């Protein structure tokens, strides 16, 4: 689970806490200075690690003090120079490996390189999400966003205008299990809306092949407006929200189609709720994209499609042939796809 919050990262209850550092042994400003005061033994060990080469770009140094595992994460080489995204990517790779080896179950991460380092927080956030995607179901990842970056809790000056799309998304959110609204990757919401298209028999939301399978930017925009609407009217329950959206958007034209829409919402949310793993959802919907958009009709084609997936090199490493074949069988058994003389196709009735 990935959770976002603001506040003092030093107050975290997480087992492991990330400290952003340079490779020269200086903890003179920013978060590192706060760590220096809170964990003096860690500072001494960090200085020594800089001299011995135990810490370097792409090489995270772990140290334990006061029942905390401190991950000293180099976001800079020289303390006077800015951070680079390359440093963040390399460091995250090493951090993930160390988490697995040490069997760390919870970790708190600051906005890596986004303060004095000068990196764009949105770019860094996406890199953190991507790196922890495979582990996010096994460990708790608490990401501390820059305080100045958080605007989502501010009440909008006026209520956003809502449409039928907002009704569909809010209704799906109200029905989903295992859905973490603080998870900004919105994997389950995205996949549920993709299945909504399938059960509605229309491409209501515009999906394109992307890193985790089908992705629709429209859903992010719609969900942002939903959150603003909830803030404006101080709505905290999705069922209440759905009632309000219904009252706002209902018309004779919409009402005549609402039974079909509600049925597709029900079927899509039930289908996704039966799948606890985000990775399994990714595999299933990637297969559907390969069949629908790439016209891959055989098992060999689909397996090759995973290997050649241009949006993520991780796809072929993440999903083995057995995983793909199991997912094909699941889609067959749940009547999402069928197999005929010409191979696999999506069920359309």
Coordinates of C-alpha atoms in Angstrom, one line a residue:
X1 CA 0.0 0.0 0.0
X2 CA 1.3 3.5 -0.9
X3 CA 0.0 6.2 1.4
X4 CA 0.7 10.0 0.9
X5 CA 0.9 12.5 3.7
X6 CA 2.5 15.6 4.9
X7 CA 4.2 16.4 8.2
X8 CA 7.4 15.6 10.0
X9 CA 8.8 12.3 8.6
X10 CA 10.8 11.9 11.9
X11 CA 7.5 11.3 13.7
X12 CA 6.8 8.2 11.5
X13 CA 5.9 4.8 13.0
X14 CA 7.4 3.1 9.9
X15 CA 10.1 0.4 10.5
X16 CA 12.5 2.1 8.0
X17 CA 12.9 5.8 7.3
X18 CA 14.8 7.3 4.4
X19 CA 17.3 10.1 4.9
X20 CA 18.4 12.1 1.8
X21 CA 22.1 12.7 1.7
X22 CA 25.1 13.6 -0.5
X23 CA 28.2 11.5 -1.0
X24 CA 30.6 13.9 0.7
X25 CA 29.7 13.3 4.4
X26 CA 27.9 16.6 5.0
X27 CA 24.6 16.8 6.8
X28 CA 24.5 20.6 7.0
X29 CA 21.0 21.6 5.8
X30 CA 17.5 20.4 5.0
X31 CA 16.2 17.0 6.1
X32 CA 19.7 15.6 6.5
X33 CA 20.4 18.2 9.2
X34 CA 17.2 17.1 11.1
X35 CA 18.4 13.5 10.9
X36 CA 21.8 14.6 12.2
X37 CA 20.2 16.0 15.3
X38 CA 17.8 13.1 15.8
X39 CA 20.2 10.2 15.0
X40 CA 23.8 11.3 15.9
X41 CA 25.2 7.7 15.6
X42 CA 23.8 7.4 12.1
X43 CA 25.7 10.6 11.1
X44 CA 29.0 9.2 12.3
X45 CA 28.4 5.9 10.4
X46 CA 27.3 7.8 7.3
X47 CA 30.5 9.9 7.3
X48 CA 32.6 6.8 7.6
X49 CA 30.6 5.1 4.8
X50 CA 31.3 8.1 2.5
X51 CA 35.0 7.6 3.0
X52 CA 34.9 3.8 2.5
X53 CA 32.6 3.8 -0.5
X54 CA 29.8 2.0 1.3
X55 CA 27.6 4.9 0.1
X56 CA 27.6 6.2 -3.4
X57 CA 25.1 7.2 -6.2
X58 CA 22.9 4.2 -6.6
X59 CA 24.1 2.7 -3.3
X60 CA 21.9 3.2 -0.2
X61 CA 23.6 2.8 3.2
X62 CA 21.4 1.2 6.0
X63 CA 22.1 1.9 9.7
X64 CA 20.1 1.0 12.8
X65 CA 19.6 3.4 15.7
X66 CA 16.8 3.7 18.3
X67 CA 15.0 0.7 16.8
X68 CA 14.8 2.4 13.4
X69 CA 16.4 1.3 10.2
X70 CA 17.7 4.5 8.5
X71 CA 18.2 4.3 4.8
X72 CA 20.8 6.9 3.9
X73 CA 19.8 7.6 0.2
X74 CA 22.2 9.7 -2.0
X75 CA 20.2 12.2 -4.0
X76 CA 23.3 14.3 -4.7
X77 CA 27.0 13.5 -5.4
X78 CA 28.5 16.8 -4.2
X79 CA 26.5 18.7 -1.6
X80 CA 26.7 22.0 -3.6
X81 CA 25.4 20.4 -6.8
X82 CA 21.7 19.7 -7.6
X83 CA 20.1 16.3 -7.6
X84 CA 19.5 14.3 -10.8
X85 CA 16.6 12.0 -11.7
X86 CA 19.2 9.4 -12.7
X87 CA 20.4 9.4 -9.0
X88 CA 16.9 8.8 -7.8
X89 CA 16.2 5.9 -10.2
X90 CA 19.5 4.2 -9.3
X91 CA 18.9 4.7 -5.6
X92 CA 15.4 3.3 -5.7
X93 CA 16.6 0.2 -7.4
X94 CA 19.1 -0.4 -4.6
X95 CA 16.6 0.5 -1.9
X96 CA 14.1 -2.0 -3.3
X97 CA 16.8 -4.8 -3.2
X98 CA 17.7 -3.9 0.4
X99 CA 14.0 -3.9 1.5
X100 CA 13.6 -7.4 0.1
X101 CA 16.8 -8.7 1.6
X102 CA 16.1 -7.2 5.1
X103 CA 12.4 -8.1 4.9
X104 CA 11.4 -4.6 5.7
X105 CA 7.6 -4.3 6.1
X106 CA 7.1 -0.5 6.3
X107 CA 9.1 2.5 5.1
X108 CA 8.7 6.2 5.2
X109 CA 10.1 8.2 2.2
X110 CA 10.6 12.0 1.9
X111 CA 10.3 13.9 -1.4
X112 CA 13.6 12.6 -2.8
X113 CA 15.7 15.4 -4.2
X114 CA 12.7 17.7 -4.5
X115 CA 13.7 20.2 -1.8
X116 CA 17.2 21.6 -1.9
X117 CA 17.9 19.1 -4.7
X118 CA 15.7 21.1 -7.1
X119 CA 13.9 18.1 -8.8
X120 CA 10.2 18.3 -9.9
X121 CA 8.1 16.5 -7.3
X122 CA 5.7 15.1 -9.8
X123 CA 8.5 13.4 -11.7
X124 CA 10.0 12.0 -8.5
X125 CA 6.6 10.9 -7.2
X126 CA 5.9 8.9 -10.4
X127 CA 9.3 7.2 -10.1
X128 CA 8.6 6.2 -6.5
X129 CA 5.2 4.8 -7.5
X130 CA 6.7 2.9 -10.4
X131 CA 9.6 1.5 -8.4
X132 CA 7.3 0.3 -5.5
X133 CA 4.5 -1.0 -7.7
X134 CA 5.4 -4.7 -7.3
X135 CA 6.0 -4.4 -3.6
X136 CA 3.1 -2.1 -2.7
X137 CA 0.8 -5.0 -1.8
X138 CA 3.4 -6.6 0.5
X139 CA 4.7 -3.6 2.4
X140 CA 3.4 -0.2 3.6
X141 CA 5.1 2.7 1.8
X142 CA 4.4 6.1 3.4
X143 CA 5.4 9.0 1.1
X144 CA 5.8 12.4 2.6
X145 CA 5.0 15.0 0.0
X146 CA 6.4 18.5 0.0
X147 CA 4.2 20.7 2.2
X148 CA 3.9 23.3 -0.4
X149 CA 2.8 20.7 -3.0
X150 CA -0.3 19.6 -1.2
X151 CA -3.3 21.6 -2.5
X152 CA -5.8 18.7 -2.6
X153 CA -7.2 19.5 0.9
X154 CA -8.0 23.1 0.0
X155 CA -11.7 23.8 -0.6
X156 CA -12.2 24.9 -4.2
X157 CA -13.7 28.4 -4.7
X158 CA -16.6 27.0 -6.7
X159 CA -18.2 23.6 -7.2
X160 CA -17.0 21.7 -10.2
X161 CA -19.6 20.9 -12.9
X162 CA -20.3 17.2 -13.1
X163 CA -21.3 14.9 -15.9
X164 CA -22.3 11.2 -16.4
X165 CA -18.6 10.3 -16.4
X166 CA -18.4 11.5 -12.8
X167 CA -21.4 9.4 -11.9
X168 CA -19.8 6.3 -13.4
X169 CA -16.4 6.8 -11.7
X170 CA -17.9 7.8 -8.3
X171 CA -20.3 4.8 -8.4
X172 CA -17.4 2.4 -9.2
X173 CA -15.4 3.9 -6.3
X174 CA -18.2 3.3 -3.9
X175 CA -18.4 -0.4 -4.9
X176 CA -14.7 -1.3 -5.0
X177 CA -13.0 -3.3 -2.4
X178 CA -9.2 -3.3 -1.8
X179 CA -9.2 0.3 -3.2
X180 CA -6.9 2.8 -1.6
X181 CA -8.0 6.3 -2.6
X182 CA -4.5 7.6 -1.5
X183 CA -2.8 5.4 -4.0
X184 CA -2.2 7.9 -6.8
X185 CA -1.6 5.2 -9.4
X186 CA -5.3 4.3 -9.2
X187 CA -4.7 0.9 -10.6
X188 CA -7.9 -0.7 -9.4
X189 CA -10.0 2.3 -10.5
X190 CA -8.4 2.4 -13.9
X191 CA -8.9 -1.4 -14.5
X192 CA -12.5 -1.2 -13.2
X193 CA -13.3 1.5 -15.7
X194 CA -11.7 -0.6 -18.4
X195 CA -14.0 -3.5 -17.5
X196 CA -16.9 -1.0 -17.5
X197 CA -16.2 -0.3 -21.1
X198 CA -16.2 -4.1 -21.8
X199 CA -19.5 -4.7 -20.0
X200 CA -21.1 -1.6 -21.4
X201 CA -20.1 -2.7 -24.9
X202 CA -18.8 0.8 -25.7
X203 CA -15.5 2.6 -25.5
X204 CA -17.0 5.1 -23.0
X205 CA -13.6 6.0 -21.6
X206 CA -10.7 6.4 -24.0
X207 CA -8.0 3.8 -23.1
X208 CA -4.5 3.5 -24.5
X209 CA -1.8 0.9 -23.9
X210 CA 0.5 2.1 -21.2
X211 CA 2.9 0.9 -18.5
X212 CA 0.4 -1.2 -16.5
X213 CA -1.8 -2.2 -19.4
X214 CA -4.8 0.0 -20.4
X215 CA -4.7 3.5 -19.1
X216 CA -7.1 6.4 -19.5
X217 CA -6.0 10.0 -18.6
X218 CA -9.7 10.9 -18.7
X219 CA -10.3 9.0 -15.5
X220 CA -7.6 11.0 -13.6
X221 CA -9.3 14.2 -14.7
X222 CA -12.7 13.0 -13.8
X223 CA -11.5 11.7 -10.4
X224 CA -9.8 15.0 -9.6
X225 CA -13.1 16.8 -10.2
X226 CA -14.9 14.3 -8.0
X227 CA -12.4 15.0 -5.1
X228 CA -12.9 18.7 -5.6
X229 CA -16.7 18.3 -5.5
X230 CA -16.4 16.2 -2.3
X231 CA -14.2 18.9 -0.7
X232 CA -16.5 21.7 -1.7
X233 CA -19.6 20.1 -0.2
X234 CA -17.7 18.4 2.6
X235 CA -18.9 14.9 1.4
X236 CA -17.0 12.0 3.0
X237 CA -19.1 9.0 1.9
X238 CA -19.1 7.8 -1.7
X239 CA -22.7 6.6 -1.5
X240 CA -23.8 10.1 -0.5
X241 CA -21.7 11.5 -3.4
X242 CA -23.3 9.1 -5.9
X243 CA -26.8 10.4 -4.8
X244 CA -25.7 14.0 -5.2
X245 CA -24.1 13.4 -8.6
X246 CA -27.3 11.5 -9.7
X247 CA -29.5 14.5 -8.7
X248 CA -27.1 16.9 -10.5
X249 CA -26.8 15.1 -13.9
X250 CA -30.1 13.3 -14.3
X251 CA -32.2 14.0 -17.4
X252 CA -34.7 12.0 -19.4
X253 CA -32.0 11.1 -21.9
X254 CA -29.6 9.8 -19.2
X255 CA -32.4 8.1 -17.2
X256 CA -33.4 6.0 -20.2
X257 CA -29.8 4.7 -20.4
X258 CA -29.1 4.5 -16.7
X259 CA -30.2 0.8 -16.3
X260 CA -27.5 -0.3 -18.8
X261 CA -24.9 1.9 -17.2
X262 CA -25.7 0.8 -13.7
X263 CA -25.6 -2.9 -14.8
X264 CA -22.1 -2.3 -16.4
X265 CA -20.9 -0.6 -13.2
X266 CA -22.1 -3.5 -11.1
X267 CA -20.6 -6.2 -13.3
X268 CA -17.2 -4.4 -13.6
X269 CA -16.9 -3.7 -9.9
X270 CA -17.9 -7.3 -9.0
X271 CA -15.4 -8.6 -11.5
X272 CA -12.5 -6.5 -10.1
X273 CA -13.5 -7.2 -6.5
X274 CA -13.0 -10.9 -7.1
X275 CA -9.3 -10.2 -7.9
X276 CA -7.3 -9.1 -4.9
X277 CA -3.9 -8.7 -6.7
X278 CA -3.2 -5.5 -8.7
X279 CA -0.6 -7.5 -10.6
X280 CA -3.2 -10.0 -11.7
X281 CA -5.4 -7.2 -12.8
X282 CA -2.6 -5.8 -14.8
X283 CA -1.9 -9.1 -16.5
X284 CA -5.6 -9.8 -17.3
X285 CA -6.2 -6.3 -18.8
X286 CA -2.9 -6.4 -20.7
X287 CA -4.1 -9.6 -22.4
X288 CA -7.4 -7.9 -23.3
X289 CA -5.5 -5.0 -24.8
X290 CA -3.3 -7.3 -26.9
X291 CA -6.4 -9.1 -28.2
X292 CA -8.5 -6.0 -28.8
X293 CA -6.0 -3.4 -30.0
X294 CA -3.2 -5.5 -31.4
X295 CA -5.3 -8.3 -32.8
X296 CA -3.2 -11.0 -31.1
X297 CA -5.2 -14.2 -31.3
X298 CA -2.9 -17.0 -30.2
X299 CA -1.2 -17.8 -26.9
X300 CA 2.2 -17.4 -28.7
X301 CA 1.3 -13.9 -29.9
X302 CA 0.1 -12.8 -26.5
X303 CA 3.2 -14.1 -24.7
X304 CA 5.3 -12.3 -27.3
X305 CA 3.3 -9.2 -26.7
X306 CA 4.3 -9.2 -23.0
X307 CA 7.9 -9.6 -24.0
X308 CA 7.7 -6.7 -26.5
X309 CA 5.6 -4.4 -24.4
X310 CA 7.1 -1.0 -25.4
X311 CA 5.8 0.9 -22.4
X312 CA 7.6 -1.1 -19.7
X313 CA 10.6 -3.3 -19.8
X314 CA 9.5 -4.8 -16.5
X315 CA 6.4 -6.4 -18.0
X316 CA 8.3 -9.4 -19.4
X317 CA 10.2 -9.9 -16.2
X318 CA 7.2 -9.5 -14.0
X319 CA 4.9 -12.0 -15.8
X320 CA 6.2 -15.4 -16.6
X321 CA 4.6 -17.6 -19.3
X322 CA 2.7 -19.5 -16.7
X323 CA 1.2 -16.3 -15.3
X324 CA 0.0 -15.3 -18.7
X325 CA -1.5 -18.7 -19.6
X326 CA -3.3 -18.8 -16.2
X327 CA -4.7 -15.3 -16.9
X328 CA -5.8 -16.4 -20.4
X329 CA -7.7 -19.3 -18.8
X330 CA -9.2 -17.0 -16.2
X331 CA -10.5 -14.7 -18.9
X332 CA -11.9 -17.7 -20.7
X333 CA -13.6 -19.2 -17.6
X334 CA -15.2 -15.9 -16.7
X335 CA -16.5 -15.3 -20.2
X336 CA -14.4 -12.2 -21.0
X337 CA -12.7 -13.8 -24.0
X338 CA -13.6 -16.8 -26.2
X339 CA -11.6 -19.0 -28.5
X340 CA -12.7 -20.0 -31.9
X341 CA -11.2 -21.1 -35.2
X342 CA -9.5 -17.8 -35.7
X343 CA -8.1 -17.7 -32.1
X344 CA -8.9 -15.5 -29.1
X345 CA -11.4 -12.6 -29.2
X346 CA -13.3 -10.5 -26.6
X347 CA -16.8 -11.7 -25.9
X348 CA -19.1 -9.1 -27.3
X349 CA -22.6 -10.1 -26.2

